[in-house]
Tab-separated table of C-alpha atoms in Angstrom:
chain	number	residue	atom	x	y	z
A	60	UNK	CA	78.940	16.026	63.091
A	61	UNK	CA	82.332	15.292	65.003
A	62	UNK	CA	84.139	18.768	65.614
A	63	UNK	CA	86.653	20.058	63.499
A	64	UNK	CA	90.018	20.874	65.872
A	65	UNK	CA	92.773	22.224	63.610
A	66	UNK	CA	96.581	22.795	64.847
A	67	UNK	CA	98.229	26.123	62.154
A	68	UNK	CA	101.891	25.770	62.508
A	69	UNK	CA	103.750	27.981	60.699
A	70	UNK	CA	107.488	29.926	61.263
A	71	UNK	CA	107.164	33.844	62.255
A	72	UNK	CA	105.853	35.707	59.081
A	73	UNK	CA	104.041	32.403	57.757
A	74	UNK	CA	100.722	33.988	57.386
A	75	UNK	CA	99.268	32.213	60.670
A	76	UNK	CA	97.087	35.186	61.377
A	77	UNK	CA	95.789	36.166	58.160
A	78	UNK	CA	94.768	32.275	57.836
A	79	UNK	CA	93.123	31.618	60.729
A	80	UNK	CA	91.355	34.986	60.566
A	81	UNK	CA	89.446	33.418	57.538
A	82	UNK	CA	89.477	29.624	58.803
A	83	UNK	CA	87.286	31.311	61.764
A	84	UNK	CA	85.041	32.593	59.573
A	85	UNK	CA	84.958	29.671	56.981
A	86	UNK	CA	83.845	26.965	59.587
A	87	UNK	CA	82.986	29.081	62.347
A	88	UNK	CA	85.412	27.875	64.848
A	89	UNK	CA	86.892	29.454	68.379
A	90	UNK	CA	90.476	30.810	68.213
A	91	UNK	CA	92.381	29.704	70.908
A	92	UNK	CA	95.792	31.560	71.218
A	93	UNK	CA	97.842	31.137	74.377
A	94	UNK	CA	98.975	34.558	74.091
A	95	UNK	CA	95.443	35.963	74.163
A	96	UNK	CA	94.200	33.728	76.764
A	97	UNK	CA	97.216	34.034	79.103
A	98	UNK	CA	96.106	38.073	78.986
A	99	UNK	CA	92.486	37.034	79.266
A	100	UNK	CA	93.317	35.084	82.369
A	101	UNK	CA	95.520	37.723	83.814
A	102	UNK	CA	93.053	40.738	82.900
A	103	UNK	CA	89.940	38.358	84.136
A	104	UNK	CA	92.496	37.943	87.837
A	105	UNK	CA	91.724	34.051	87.342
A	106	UNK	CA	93.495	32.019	89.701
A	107	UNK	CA	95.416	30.613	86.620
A	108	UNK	CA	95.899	34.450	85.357
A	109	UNK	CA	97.507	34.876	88.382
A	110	UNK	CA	99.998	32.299	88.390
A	111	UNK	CA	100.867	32.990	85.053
A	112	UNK	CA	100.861	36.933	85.705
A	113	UNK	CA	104.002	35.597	88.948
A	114	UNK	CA	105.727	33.346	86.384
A	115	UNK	CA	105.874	36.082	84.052
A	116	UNK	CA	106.763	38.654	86.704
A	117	UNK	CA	110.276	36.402	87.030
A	118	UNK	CA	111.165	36.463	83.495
A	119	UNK	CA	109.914	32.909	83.416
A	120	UNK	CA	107.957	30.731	81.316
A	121	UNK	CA	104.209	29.377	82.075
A	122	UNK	CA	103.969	25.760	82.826
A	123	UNK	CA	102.599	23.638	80.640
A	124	UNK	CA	100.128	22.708	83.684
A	125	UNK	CA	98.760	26.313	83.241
A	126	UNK	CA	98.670	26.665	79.518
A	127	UNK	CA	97.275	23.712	79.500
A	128	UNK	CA	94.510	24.380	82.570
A	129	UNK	CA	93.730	27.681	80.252
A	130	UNK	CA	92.928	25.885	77.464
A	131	UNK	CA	90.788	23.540	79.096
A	132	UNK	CA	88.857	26.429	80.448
A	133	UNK	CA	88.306	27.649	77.462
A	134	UNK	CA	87.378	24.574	75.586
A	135	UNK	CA	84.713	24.160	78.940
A	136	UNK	CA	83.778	27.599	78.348
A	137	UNK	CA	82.775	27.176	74.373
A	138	UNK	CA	80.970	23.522	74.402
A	139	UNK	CA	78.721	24.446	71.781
A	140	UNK	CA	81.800	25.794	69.094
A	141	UNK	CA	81.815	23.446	65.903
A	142	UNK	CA	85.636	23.478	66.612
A	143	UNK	CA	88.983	25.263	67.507
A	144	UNK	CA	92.054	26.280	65.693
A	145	UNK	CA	94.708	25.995	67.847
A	146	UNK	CA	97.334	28.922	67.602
A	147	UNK	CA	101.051	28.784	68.894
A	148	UNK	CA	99.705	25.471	70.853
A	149	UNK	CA	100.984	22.980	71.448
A	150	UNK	CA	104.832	23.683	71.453
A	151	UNK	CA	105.962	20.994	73.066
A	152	UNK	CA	105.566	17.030	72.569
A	153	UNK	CA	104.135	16.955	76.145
A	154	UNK	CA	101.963	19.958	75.616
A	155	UNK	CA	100.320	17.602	72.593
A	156	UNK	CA	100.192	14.994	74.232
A	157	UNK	CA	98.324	16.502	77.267
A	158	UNK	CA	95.717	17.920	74.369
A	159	UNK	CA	95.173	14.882	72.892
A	160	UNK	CA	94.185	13.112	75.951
A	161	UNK	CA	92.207	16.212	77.143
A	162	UNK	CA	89.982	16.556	73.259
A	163	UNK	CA	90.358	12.597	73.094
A	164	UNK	CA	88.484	11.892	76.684
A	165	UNK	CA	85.862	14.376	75.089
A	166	UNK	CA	85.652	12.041	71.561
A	167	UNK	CA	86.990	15.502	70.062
A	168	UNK	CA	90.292	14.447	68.623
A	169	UNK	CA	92.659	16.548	66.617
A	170	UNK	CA	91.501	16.773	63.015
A	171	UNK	CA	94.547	17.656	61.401
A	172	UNK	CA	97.690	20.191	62.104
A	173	UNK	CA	98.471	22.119	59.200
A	174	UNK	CA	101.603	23.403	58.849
A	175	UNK	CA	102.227	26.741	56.639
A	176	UNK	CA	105.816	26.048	54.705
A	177	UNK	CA	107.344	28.989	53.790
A	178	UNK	CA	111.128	29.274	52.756
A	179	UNK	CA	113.669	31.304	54.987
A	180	UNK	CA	114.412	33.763	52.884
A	181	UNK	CA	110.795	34.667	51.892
A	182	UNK	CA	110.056	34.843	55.567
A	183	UNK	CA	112.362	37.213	56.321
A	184	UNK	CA	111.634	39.877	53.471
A	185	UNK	CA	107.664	39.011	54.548
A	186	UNK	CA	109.003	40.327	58.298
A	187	UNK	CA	111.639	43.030	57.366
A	188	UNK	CA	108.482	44.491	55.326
A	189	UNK	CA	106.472	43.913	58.316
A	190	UNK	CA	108.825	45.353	60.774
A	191	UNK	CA	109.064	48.510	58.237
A	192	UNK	CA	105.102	49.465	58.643
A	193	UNK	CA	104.266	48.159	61.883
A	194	UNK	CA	107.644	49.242	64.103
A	195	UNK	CA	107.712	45.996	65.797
A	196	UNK	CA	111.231	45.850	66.652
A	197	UNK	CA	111.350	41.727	66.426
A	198	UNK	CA	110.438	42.486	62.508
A	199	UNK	CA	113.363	44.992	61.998
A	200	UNK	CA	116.106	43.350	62.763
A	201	UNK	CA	117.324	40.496	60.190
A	202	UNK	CA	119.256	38.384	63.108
A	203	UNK	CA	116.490	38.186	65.537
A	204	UNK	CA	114.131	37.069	62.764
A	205	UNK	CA	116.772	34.442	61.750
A	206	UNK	CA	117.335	33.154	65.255
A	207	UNK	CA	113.139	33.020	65.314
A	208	UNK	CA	112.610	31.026	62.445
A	209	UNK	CA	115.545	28.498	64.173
A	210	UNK	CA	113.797	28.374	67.118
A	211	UNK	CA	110.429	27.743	65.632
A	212	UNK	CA	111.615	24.703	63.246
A	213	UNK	CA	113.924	23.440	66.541
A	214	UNK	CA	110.909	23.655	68.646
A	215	UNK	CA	108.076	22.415	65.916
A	216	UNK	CA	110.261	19.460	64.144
A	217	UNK	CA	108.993	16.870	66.759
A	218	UNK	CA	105.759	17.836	66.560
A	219	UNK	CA	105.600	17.313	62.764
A	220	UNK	CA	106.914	13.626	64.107
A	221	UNK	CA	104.011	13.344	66.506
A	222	UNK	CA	101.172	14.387	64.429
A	223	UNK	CA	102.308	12.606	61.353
A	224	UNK	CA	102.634	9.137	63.384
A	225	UNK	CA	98.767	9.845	63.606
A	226	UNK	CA	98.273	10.557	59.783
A	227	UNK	CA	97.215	13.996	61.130
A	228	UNK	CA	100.454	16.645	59.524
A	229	UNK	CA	99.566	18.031	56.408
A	230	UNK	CA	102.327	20.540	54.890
A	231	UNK	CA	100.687	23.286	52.898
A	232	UNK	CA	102.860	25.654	50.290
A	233	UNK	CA	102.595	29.047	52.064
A	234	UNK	CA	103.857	31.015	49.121
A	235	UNK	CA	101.465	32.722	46.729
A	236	UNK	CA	98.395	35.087	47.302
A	237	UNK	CA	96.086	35.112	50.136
A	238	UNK	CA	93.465	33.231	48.380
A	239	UNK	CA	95.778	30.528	46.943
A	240	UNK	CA	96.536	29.336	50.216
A	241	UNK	CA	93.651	29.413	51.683
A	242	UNK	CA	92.482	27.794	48.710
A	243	UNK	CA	94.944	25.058	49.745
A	244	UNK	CA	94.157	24.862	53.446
A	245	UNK	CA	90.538	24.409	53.069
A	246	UNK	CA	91.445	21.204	50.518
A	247	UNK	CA	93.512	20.021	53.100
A	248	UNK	CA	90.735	20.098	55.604
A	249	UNK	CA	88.263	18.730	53.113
């Protein structure tokens, strides 16, 4: 059985986490984060984690060279997962790209990148009533979550492009309970 590589887009408040919490569970796959494996690197004192960890240091961002070097090590690192769920990667067209011909050279394409669509102004009540329970001060403050959500649909928009040249985007309605879209995720996936 081919492995099954998902992309979860969503905008900040989305529901990424929740989802891919029980999309782990569902088809057993690996969770690869670039957040958590740029700290794994770093913690680890990888030669990678320590590029990153100098990058950081100057207030800059990680190449995609190195995101996409971490990645590979942990794709290397898990041969025998039935699949990953890629989250908050790629970001970029080039970062994409660069996966695809990494997963592709392996016969392990891309199954499908599904993209949690949730309107603006649910999103921000979703984070002003995260930011009121969790303190995270991103959460609290309705510009910054505004100016997120633009960044994230100026960032993601040619990515939708990409993976929908390839048949691979599938929108799913991010609004309802938990299980509803879930529900709808796993009929996406099929």
């Amino acid at each position: 059985m081919s492995k099954l590589n998902i992309v979860l887009f969503g905008p900040p408040g989305a529901g990424k986490g929740t989802q891919s919490e029980f999309l782990i569970k569902k088809y057993g796959l690996v969770h690869l984060s670039t957040g958590d494996l740029l700290r794994a690197e770093k913690e680890a004192g990888t030669e990678l984690g320590l590029m990153a960890q100098e990058i950081m240091g100057r207030g800059e961002l990680v190449s995609d060279e190195i995101v996409i070097g971490m990645i590979r090590n942990k794709i290397e690192a898990n041969t025998a997962a039935k699949g990953f769920i890629f989250d908050g990667f790629p970001r970029t067209q080039a970062q994409a790209v660069a996966l695809d011909a990494m997963l592709n050279a392996k016969s392990e394409p891309i199954t499908a990148m599904l993209a949690l669509e949730v309107p603006e102004e649910e999103l921000v009540k979703r984070l002003l009533g995260r930011g009121a329970t969790s303190g995270r001060a991103d959460d609290s403050n309705e510009g910054v979550i505004r100016t997120r959500i633009r960044e994230y649909e100026n960032k993601t928009a040619p990515l939708k492009a990409y993976y929908s040249a390839q048949g691979k985007y599938k929108a799913i309605n991010g609004v309802g309970s938990v299980e509803e879209i879930t529900g709808r995720l796993m009929k996406a996936i099929g």
